mmCIF file with all atom_site columns, C-alpha atoms in Angstrom:
data_model
loop_
_atom_site.group_PDB
_atom_site.id
_atom_site.type_symbol
_atom_site.label_atom_id
_atom_site.label_alt_id
_atom_site.label_comp_id
_atom_site.label_asym_id
_atom_site.label_entity_id
_atom_site.label_seq_id
_atom_site.pdbx_PDB_ins_code
_atom_site.Cartn_x
_atom_site.Cartn_y
_atom_site.Cartn_z
_atom_site.occupancy
_atom_site.B_iso_or_equiv
_atom_site.pdbx_formal_charge
_atom_site.auth_seq_id
_atom_site.auth_comp_id
_atom_site.auth_asym_id
_atom_site.auth_atom_id
_atom_site.pdbx_PDB_model_num
ATOM 1   C CA . UNK A 1 1   ? 38.551 42.167 12.291  1.00 0.00 ? 1   UNK A CA 1
ATOM 2   C CA . UNK A 1 2   ? 38.558 45.909 10.510  1.00 0.00 ? 2   UNK A CA 1
ATOM 3   C CA . UNK A 1 3   ? 37.693 43.633 7.277   1.00 0.00 ? 3   UNK A CA 1
ATOM 4   C CA . UNK A 1 4   ? 34.617 42.654 9.110   1.00 0.00 ? 4   UNK A CA 1
ATOM 5   C CA . UNK A 1 5   ? 32.805 45.113 9.976   1.00 0.00 ? 5   UNK A CA 1
ATOM 6   C CA . UNK A 1 6   ? 34.240 47.151 7.074   1.00 0.00 ? 6   UNK A CA 1
ATOM 7   C CA . UNK A 1 7   ? 31.088 43.970 5.530   1.00 0.00 ? 7   UNK A CA 1
ATOM 8   C CA . UNK A 1 8   ? 28.861 44.335 7.627   1.00 0.00 ? 8   UNK A CA 1
ATOM 9   C CA . UNK A 1 9   ? 28.675 48.428 7.615   1.00 0.00 ? 9   UNK A CA 1
ATOM 10  C CA . UNK A 1 10  ? 28.634 47.848 3.952   1.00 0.00 ? 10  UNK A CA 1
ATOM 11  C CA . UNK A 1 11  ? 26.435 45.476 3.425   1.00 0.00 ? 11  UNK A CA 1
ATOM 12  C CA . UNK A 1 12  ? 23.831 47.084 5.385   1.00 0.00 ? 12  UNK A CA 1
ATOM 13  C CA . UNK A 1 13  ? 24.235 50.523 3.438   1.00 0.00 ? 13  UNK A CA 1
ATOM 14  C CA . UNK A 1 14  ? 24.036 48.987 0.361   1.00 0.00 ? 14  UNK A CA 1
ATOM 15  C CA . UNK A 1 15  ? 20.595 47.302 1.546   1.00 0.00 ? 15  UNK A CA 1
ATOM 16  C CA . UNK A 1 16  ? 19.545 50.523 2.928   1.00 0.00 ? 16  UNK A CA 1
ATOM 17  C CA . UNK A 1 17  ? 20.667 52.783 0.604   1.00 0.00 ? 17  UNK A CA 1
ATOM 18  C CA . UNK A 1 18  ? 17.533 52.129 -1.549  1.00 0.00 ? 18  UNK A CA 1
ATOM 19  C CA . UNK A 1 19  ? 15.008 53.085 0.741   1.00 0.00 ? 19  UNK A CA 1
ATOM 20  C CA . UNK A 1 20  ? 16.707 56.669 1.555   1.00 0.00 ? 20  UNK A CA 1
ATOM 21  C CA . UNK A 1 21  ? 17.382 57.194 -2.305  1.00 0.00 ? 21  UNK A CA 1
ATOM 22  C CA . UNK A 1 22  ? 13.564 56.147 -2.547  1.00 0.00 ? 22  UNK A CA 1
ATOM 23  C CA . UNK A 1 23  ? 11.788 56.101 0.683   1.00 0.00 ? 23  UNK A CA 1
ATOM 24  C CA . UNK A 1 24  ? 12.820 58.437 2.615   1.00 0.00 ? 24  UNK A CA 1
ATOM 25  C CA . UNK A 1 25  ? 9.191  59.302 3.788   1.00 0.00 ? 25  UNK A CA 1
ATOM 26  C CA . UNK A 1 26  ? 8.665  55.687 4.822   1.00 0.00 ? 26  UNK A CA 1
ATOM 27  C CA . UNK A 1 27  ? 12.536 55.641 6.703   1.00 0.00 ? 27  UNK A CA 1
ATOM 28  C CA . UNK A 1 28  ? 10.893 59.290 8.385   1.00 0.00 ? 28  UNK A CA 1
ATOM 29  C CA . UNK A 1 29  ? 7.929  56.489 9.280   1.00 0.00 ? 29  UNK A CA 1
ATOM 30  C CA . UNK A 1 30  ? 9.573  53.727 11.345  1.00 0.00 ? 30  UNK A CA 1
ATOM 31  C CA . UNK A 1 31  ? 12.293 56.040 12.594  1.00 0.00 ? 31  UNK A CA 1
ATOM 32  C CA . UNK A 1 32  ? 10.364 59.677 14.536  1.00 0.00 ? 32  UNK A CA 1
ATOM 33  C CA . UNK A 1 33  ? 8.128  57.402 16.727  1.00 0.00 ? 33  UNK A CA 1
ATOM 34  C CA . UNK A 1 34  ? 11.398 55.392 18.031  1.00 0.00 ? 34  UNK A CA 1
ATOM 35  C CA . UNK A 1 35  ? 13.400 58.303 18.420  1.00 0.00 ? 35  UNK A CA 1
ATOM 36  C CA . UNK A 1 36  ? 11.093 60.650 19.957  1.00 0.00 ? 36  UNK A CA 1
ATOM 37  C CA . UNK A 1 37  ? 8.304  58.511 21.032  1.00 0.00 ? 37  UNK A CA 1
ATOM 38  C CA . UNK A 1 38  ? 9.660  55.300 23.022  1.00 0.00 ? 38  UNK A CA 1
ATOM 39  C CA . UNK A 1 39  ? 12.216 58.084 25.246  1.00 0.00 ? 39  UNK A CA 1
ATOM 40  C CA . UNK A 1 40  ? 8.878  59.481 26.137  1.00 0.00 ? 40  UNK A CA 1
ATOM 41  C CA . UNK A 1 41  ? 6.992  56.191 26.716  1.00 0.00 ? 41  UNK A CA 1
ATOM 42  C CA . UNK A 1 42  ? 10.428 55.406 29.030  1.00 0.00 ? 42  UNK A CA 1
ATOM 43  C CA . UNK A 1 43  ? 10.791 58.286 30.946  1.00 0.00 ? 43  UNK A CA 1
ATOM 44  C CA . UNK A 1 44  ? 6.846  57.869 31.771  1.00 0.00 ? 44  UNK A CA 1
ATOM 45  C CA . UNK A 1 45  ? 7.144  54.680 33.030  1.00 0.00 ? 45  UNK A CA 1
ATOM 46  C CA . UNK A 1 46  ? 10.222 56.534 35.488  1.00 0.00 ? 46  UNK A CA 1
ATOM 47  C CA . UNK A 1 47  ? 8.194  59.195 35.983  1.00 0.00 ? 47  UNK A CA 1
ATOM 48  C CA . UNK A 1 48  ? 4.507  57.741 36.745  1.00 0.00 ? 48  UNK A CA 1
ATOM 49  C CA . UNK A 1 49  ? 6.790  55.218 39.539  1.00 0.00 ? 49  UNK A CA 1
ATOM 50  C CA . UNK A 1 50  ? 8.085  57.667 40.861  1.00 0.00 ? 50  UNK A CA 1
ATOM 51  C CA . UNK A 1 51  ? 5.057  60.444 41.474  1.00 0.00 ? 51  UNK A CA 1
ATOM 52  C CA . UNK A 1 52  ? 3.329  57.478 42.111  1.00 0.00 ? 52  UNK A CA 1
ATOM 53  C CA . UNK A 1 53  ? 5.543  56.237 44.911  1.00 0.00 ? 53  UNK A CA 1
ATOM 54  C CA . UNK A 1 54  ? 6.285  59.523 46.709  1.00 0.00 ? 54  UNK A CA 1
ATOM 55  C CA . UNK A 1 55  ? 2.376  60.323 46.390  1.00 0.00 ? 55  UNK A CA 1
ATOM 56  C CA . UNK A 1 56  ? 1.677  57.341 49.133  1.00 0.00 ? 56  UNK A CA 1
ATOM 57  C CA . UNK A 1 57  ? 4.401  58.203 50.830  1.00 0.00 ? 57  UNK A CA 1
ATOM 58  C CA . UNK A 1 58  ? 3.330  61.934 51.384  1.00 0.00 ? 58  UNK A CA 1
ATOM 59  C CA . UNK A 1 59  ? -0.405 60.079 52.258  1.00 0.00 ? 59  UNK A CA 1
ATOM 60  C CA . UNK A 1 60  ? -1.355 61.939 48.617  1.00 0.00 ? 60  UNK A CA 1
ATOM 61  C CA . UNK A 1 61  ? -3.907 59.888 47.619  1.00 0.00 ? 61  UNK A CA 1
ATOM 62  C CA . UNK A 1 62  ? -5.532 62.819 45.837  1.00 0.00 ? 62  UNK A CA 1
ATOM 63  C CA . UNK A 1 63  ? -2.567 63.175 43.971  1.00 0.00 ? 63  UNK A CA 1
ATOM 64  C CA . UNK A 1 64  ? -2.145 59.151 43.171  1.00 0.00 ? 64  UNK A CA 1
ATOM 65  C CA . UNK A 1 65  ? -4.710 58.815 41.639  1.00 0.00 ? 65  UNK A CA 1
ATOM 66  C CA . UNK A 1 66  ? -4.402 61.729 40.058  1.00 0.00 ? 66  UNK A CA 1
ATOM 67  C CA . UNK A 1 67  ? -0.621 61.459 39.125  1.00 0.00 ? 67  UNK A CA 1
ATOM 68  C CA . UNK A 1 68  ? -2.407 57.656 37.494  1.00 0.00 ? 68  UNK A CA 1
ATOM 69  C CA . UNK A 1 69  ? -4.803 59.728 35.449  1.00 0.00 ? 69  UNK A CA 1
ATOM 70  C CA . UNK A 1 70  ? -2.227 61.912 34.107  1.00 0.00 ? 70  UNK A CA 1
ATOM 71  C CA . UNK A 1 71  ? 0.469  59.466 33.348  1.00 0.00 ? 71  UNK A CA 1
ATOM 72  C CA . UNK A 1 72  ? -1.567 56.784 31.998  1.00 0.00 ? 72  UNK A CA 1
ATOM 73  C CA . UNK A 1 73  ? -3.850 58.577 29.829  1.00 0.00 ? 73  UNK A CA 1
ATOM 74  C CA . UNK A 1 74  ? -0.143 60.498 27.872  1.00 0.00 ? 74  UNK A CA 1
ATOM 75  C CA . UNK A 1 75  ? 1.282  56.662 28.095  1.00 0.00 ? 75  UNK A CA 1
ATOM 76  C CA . UNK A 1 76  ? -1.837 55.552 26.340  1.00 0.00 ? 76  UNK A CA 1
ATOM 77  C CA . UNK A 1 77  ? -1.574 58.658 24.291  1.00 0.00 ? 77  UNK A CA 1
ATOM 78  C CA . UNK A 1 78  ? 1.456  57.604 22.523  1.00 0.00 ? 78  UNK A CA 1
ATOM 79  C CA . UNK A 1 79  ? 1.186  54.079 21.620  1.00 0.00 ? 79  UNK A CA 1
ATOM 80  C CA . UNK A 1 80  ? -1.750 55.660 19.541  1.00 0.00 ? 80  UNK A CA 1
ATOM 81  C CA . UNK A 1 81  ? 0.074  58.284 18.175  1.00 0.00 ? 81  UNK A CA 1
ATOM 82  C CA . UNK A 1 82  ? 2.475  54.978 17.317  1.00 0.00 ? 82  UNK A CA 1
ATOM 83  C CA . UNK A 1 83  ? -0.004 52.459 16.473  1.00 0.00 ? 83  UNK A CA 1
ATOM 84  C CA . UNK A 1 84  ? -1.886 55.010 13.658  1.00 0.00 ? 84  UNK A CA 1
ATOM 85  C CA . UNK A 1 85  ? 1.583  56.391 11.842  1.00 0.00 ? 85  UNK A CA 1
ATOM 86  C CA . UNK A 1 86  ? 2.260  51.980 11.649  1.00 0.00 ? 86  UNK A CA 1
ATOM 87  C CA . UNK A 1 87  ? -1.545 51.369 9.967   1.00 0.00 ? 87  UNK A CA 1
ATOM 88  C CA . UNK A 1 88  ? -2.513 53.711 8.593   1.00 0.00 ? 88  UNK A CA 1
ATOM 89  C CA . UNK A 1 89  ? 0.597  55.534 6.895   1.00 0.00 ? 89  UNK A CA 1
ATOM 90  C CA . UNK A 1 90  ? 3.580  52.744 6.668   1.00 0.00 ? 90  UNK A CA 1
ATOM 91  C CA . UNK A 1 91  ? 2.514  50.499 5.037   1.00 0.00 ? 91  UNK A CA 1
ATOM 92  C CA . UNK A 1 92  ? 1.265  52.966 2.007   1.00 0.00 ? 92  UNK A CA 1
ATOM 93  C CA . UNK A 1 93  ? 4.419  54.525 2.106   1.00 0.00 ? 93  UNK A CA 1
ATOM 94  C CA . UNK A 1 94  ? 6.512  50.582 2.406   1.00 0.00 ? 94  UNK A CA 1
ATOM 95  C CA . UNK A 1 95  ? 4.878  49.494 -0.631  1.00 0.00 ? 95  UNK A CA 1
ATOM 96  C CA . UNK A 1 96  ? 5.434  53.000 -2.903  1.00 0.00 ? 96  UNK A CA 1
ATOM 97  C CA . UNK A 1 97  ? 8.885  52.797 -2.272  1.00 0.00 ? 97  UNK A CA 1
ATOM 98  C CA . UNK A 1 98  ? 8.645  49.581 -3.161  1.00 0.00 ? 98  UNK A CA 1
ATOM 99  C CA . UNK A 1 99  ? 7.835  49.953 -6.197  1.00 0.00 ? 99  UNK A CA 1
ATOM 100 C CA . UNK A 1 100 ? 9.957  52.475 -6.916  1.00 0.00 ? 100 UNK A CA 1
ATOM 101 C CA . UNK A 1 101 ? 13.049 50.535 -5.891  1.00 0.00 ? 101 UNK A CA 1
ATOM 102 C CA . UNK A 1 102 ? 11.743 47.652 -7.882  1.00 0.00 ? 102 UNK A CA 1
ATOM 103 C CA . UNK A 1 103 ? 10.883 49.905 -11.434 1.00 0.00 ? 103 UNK A CA 1
ATOM 104 C CA . UNK A 1 104 ? 15.215 50.929 -10.671 1.00 0.00 ? 104 UNK A CA 1
ATOM 105 C CA . UNK A 1 105 ? 16.559 47.745 -10.279 1.00 0.00 ? 105 UNK A CA 1
ATOM 106 C CA . UNK A 1 106 ? 14.183 46.700 -13.787 1.00 0.00 ? 106 UNK A CA 1
ATOM 107 C CA . UNK A 1 107 ? 15.334 50.387 -15.314 1.00 0.00 ? 107 UNK A CA 1
ATOM 108 C CA . UNK A 1 108 ? 18.913 48.720 -14.645 1.00 0.00 ? 108 UNK A CA 1
ATOM 109 C CA . UNK A 1 109 ? 17.702 44.806 -16.413 1.00 0.00 ? 109 UNK A CA 1
ATOM 110 C CA . UNK A 1 110 ? 16.939 46.112 -19.565 1.00 0.00 ? 110 UNK A CA 1
ATOM 111 C CA . UNK A 1 111 ? 20.275 48.212 -19.790 1.00 0.00 ? 111 UNK A CA 1
ATOM 112 C CA . UNK A 1 112 ? 22.042 44.706 -18.967 1.00 0.00 ? 112 UNK A CA 1
ATOM 113 C CA . UNK A 1 113 ? 23.692 42.726 -22.189 1.00 0.00 ? 113 UNK A CA 1
ATOM 114 C CA . UNK A 1 114 ? 21.670 39.733 -22.815 1.00 0.00 ? 114 UNK A CA 1
ATOM 115 C CA . UNK A 1 115 ? 24.581 37.290 -22.688 1.00 0.00 ? 115 UNK A CA 1
ATOM 116 C CA . UNK A 1 116 ? 25.457 38.027 -18.692 1.00 0.00 ? 116 UNK A CA 1
ATOM 117 C CA . UNK A 1 117 ? 21.173 36.275 -17.939 1.00 0.00 ? 117 UNK A CA 1
ATOM 118 C CA . UNK A 1 118 ? 22.876 33.186 -19.821 1.00 0.00 ? 118 UNK A CA 1
ATOM 119 C CA . UNK A 1 119 ? 25.095 33.202 -16.488 1.00 0.00 ? 119 UNK A CA 1
ATOM 120 C CA . UNK A 1 120 ? 23.349 30.831 -13.848 1.00 0.00 ? 120 UNK A CA 1
ATOM 121 C CA . UNK A 1 121 ? 25.597 32.793 -11.346 1.00 0.00 ? 121 UNK A CA 1
ATOM 122 C CA . UNK A 1 122 ? 23.998 36.324 -13.115 1.00 0.00 ? 122 UNK A CA 1
ATOM 123 C CA . UNK A 1 123 ? 20.168 34.952 -12.809 1.00 0.00 ? 123 UNK A CA 1
ATOM 124 C CA . UNK A 1 124 ? 19.988 34.266 -9.318  1.00 0.00 ? 124 UNK A CA 1
ATOM 125 C CA . UNK A 1 125 ? 21.901 38.055 -8.002  1.00 0.00 ? 125 UNK A CA 1
ATOM 126 C CA . UNK A 1 126 ? 18.275 38.746 -10.225 1.00 0.00 ? 126 UNK A CA 1
ATOM 127 C CA . UNK A 1 127 ? 16.030 36.636 -9.391  1.00 0.00 ? 127 UNK A CA 1
ATOM 128 C CA . UNK A 1 128 ? 17.631 37.203 -5.877  1.00 0.00 ? 128 UNK A CA 1
ATOM 129 C CA . UNK A 1 129 ? 17.212 40.593 -5.797  1.00 0.00 ? 129 UNK A CA 1
ATOM 130 C CA . UNK A 1 130 ? 14.005 40.475 -7.687  1.00 0.00 ? 130 UNK A CA 1
ATOM 131 C CA . UNK A 1 131 ? 12.038 39.123 -4.843  1.00 0.00 ? 131 UNK A CA 1
ATOM 132 C CA . UNK A 1 132 ? 14.366 39.277 -1.489  1.00 0.00 ? 132 UNK A CA 1
ATOM 133 C CA . UNK A 1 133 ? 15.744 42.861 -1.640  1.00 0.00 ? 133 UNK A CA 1
ATOM 134 C CA . UNK A 1 134 ? 12.952 45.145 -0.497  1.00 0.00 ? 134 UNK A CA 1
ATOM 135 C CA . UNK A 1 135 ? 12.237 42.762 2.585   1.00 0.00 ? 135 UNK A CA 1
ATOM 136 C CA . UNK A 1 136 ? 16.072 42.199 3.277   1.00 0.00 ? 136 UNK A CA 1
ATOM 137 C CA . UNK A 1 137 ? 16.554 46.646 2.880   1.00 0.00 ? 137 UNK A CA 1
ATOM 138 C CA . UNK A 1 138 ? 13.073 46.588 5.149   1.00 0.00 ? 138 UNK A CA 1
ATOM 139 C CA . UNK A 1 139 ? 15.230 43.735 7.641   1.00 0.00 ? 139 UNK A CA 1
ATOM 140 C CA . UNK A 1 140 ? 17.866 46.788 7.361   1.00 0.00 ? 140 UNK A CA 1
ATOM 141 C CA . UNK A 1 141 ? 15.284 49.798 8.346   1.00 0.00 ? 141 UNK A CA 1
ATOM 142 C CA . UNK A 1 142 ? 13.819 48.306 11.007  1.00 0.00 ? 142 UNK A CA 1
ATOM 143 C CA . UNK A 1 143 ? 17.380 46.783 12.329  1.00 0.00 ? 143 UNK A CA 1
ATOM 144 C CA . UNK A 1 144 ? 18.146 50.569 12.593  1.00 0.00 ? 144 UNK A CA 1
ATOM 145 C CA . UNK A 1 145 ? 15.121 51.483 13.813  1.00 0.00 ? 145 UNK A CA 1
ATOM 146 C CA . UNK A 1 146 ? 14.999 49.234 16.797  1.00 0.00 ? 146 UNK A CA 1
ATOM 147 C CA . UNK A 1 147 ? 19.306 50.585 17.210  1.00 0.00 ? 147 UNK A CA 1
ATOM 148 C CA . UNK A 1 148 ? 18.510 54.516 17.003  1.00 0.00 ? 148 UNK A CA 1
ATOM 149 C CA . UNK A 1 149 ? 14.888 53.548 19.686  1.00 0.00 ? 149 UNK A CA 1
ATOM 150 C CA . UNK A 1 150 ? 17.567 52.221 21.897  1.00 0.00 ? 150 UNK A CA 1
ATOM 151 C CA . UNK A 1 151 ? 20.126 54.968 21.753  1.00 0.00 ? 151 UNK A CA 1
ATOM 152 C CA . UNK A 1 152 ? 18.203 57.478 22.023  1.00 0.00 ? 152 UNK A CA 1
ATOM 153 C CA . UNK A 1 153 ? 15.948 56.082 24.612  1.00 0.00 ? 153 UNK A CA 1
ATOM 154 C CA . UNK A 1 154 ? 19.758 55.217 27.224  1.00 0.00 ? 154 UNK A CA 1
ATOM 155 C CA . UNK A 1 155 ? 20.220 58.682 26.180  1.00 0.00 ? 155 UNK A CA 1
ATOM 156 C CA . UNK A 1 156 ? 17.227 59.985 27.474  1.00 0.00 ? 156 UNK A CA 1
ATOM 157 C CA . UNK A 1 157 ? 17.174 57.287 30.688  1.00 0.00 ? 157 UNK A CA 1
ATOM 158 C CA . UNK A 1 158 ? 20.838 58.765 31.555  1.00 0.00 ? 158 UNK A CA 1
ATOM 159 C CA . UNK A 1 159 ? 19.926 62.375 31.453  1.00 0.00 ? 159 UNK A CA 1
ATOM 160 C CA . UNK A 1 160 ? 16.562 61.788 33.534  1.00 0.00 ? 160 UNK A CA 1
ATOM 161 C CA . UNK A 1 161 ? 18.770 60.294 36.006  1.00 0.00 ? 161 UNK A CA 1
ATOM 162 C CA . UNK A 1 162 ? 21.610 62.758 35.733  1.00 0.00 ? 162 UNK A CA 1
ATOM 163 C CA . UNK A 1 163 ? 19.095 65.260 37.017  1.00 0.00 ? 163 UNK A CA 1
ATOM 164 C CA . UNK A 1 164 ? 18.469 63.351 39.776  1.00 0.00 ? 164 UNK A CA 1
ATOM 165 C CA . UNK A 1 165 ? 21.315 62.385 40.893  1.00 0.00 ? 165 UNK A CA 1
ATOM 166 C CA . UNK A 1 166 ? 21.537 59.142 41.319  1.00 0.00 ? 166 UNK A CA 1
ATOM 167 C CA . UNK A 1 167 ? 24.830 58.788 40.041  1.00 0.00 ? 167 UNK A CA 1
ATOM 168 C CA . UNK A 1 168 ? 26.964 57.501 42.502  1.00 0.00 ? 168 UNK A CA 1
ATOM 169 C CA . UNK A 1 169 ? 29.718 60.064 43.100  1.00 0.00 ? 169 UNK A CA 1
#
């Protein structure tokens, strides 16, 4: 079982390593909204529901309306920031990173002896690397983003629940 986990980790690390080397800005741009904004949005969902229900139960409709306005504005602001980052900077940084990765592949292929290119297995791996390596590495980066987003969201909600004393003792 340990061997399977090592193979998965090594494959994942092998695919994502060039993005950490050549695309640090891309990795930061896809990870920061997932690490910061997604937990904030989850906390807003919980707090909004709590404050809204409390305002209705206390019969203070003005507070309920203000609560809706403030939380919805914050909620949409988080999504707008995330969309602006994803629309304006992420594709540009991905292109820069993919160009740098392809340049490194070309530099390594220049140093390779020509007799290896006659080998069909080597040539298949070489063409796969040129056509699919960047896309598979990007898939691993997005998988890492989703994993970290879920971990940070769960952590934020557990902290929120522990502060409000919802745990049964």
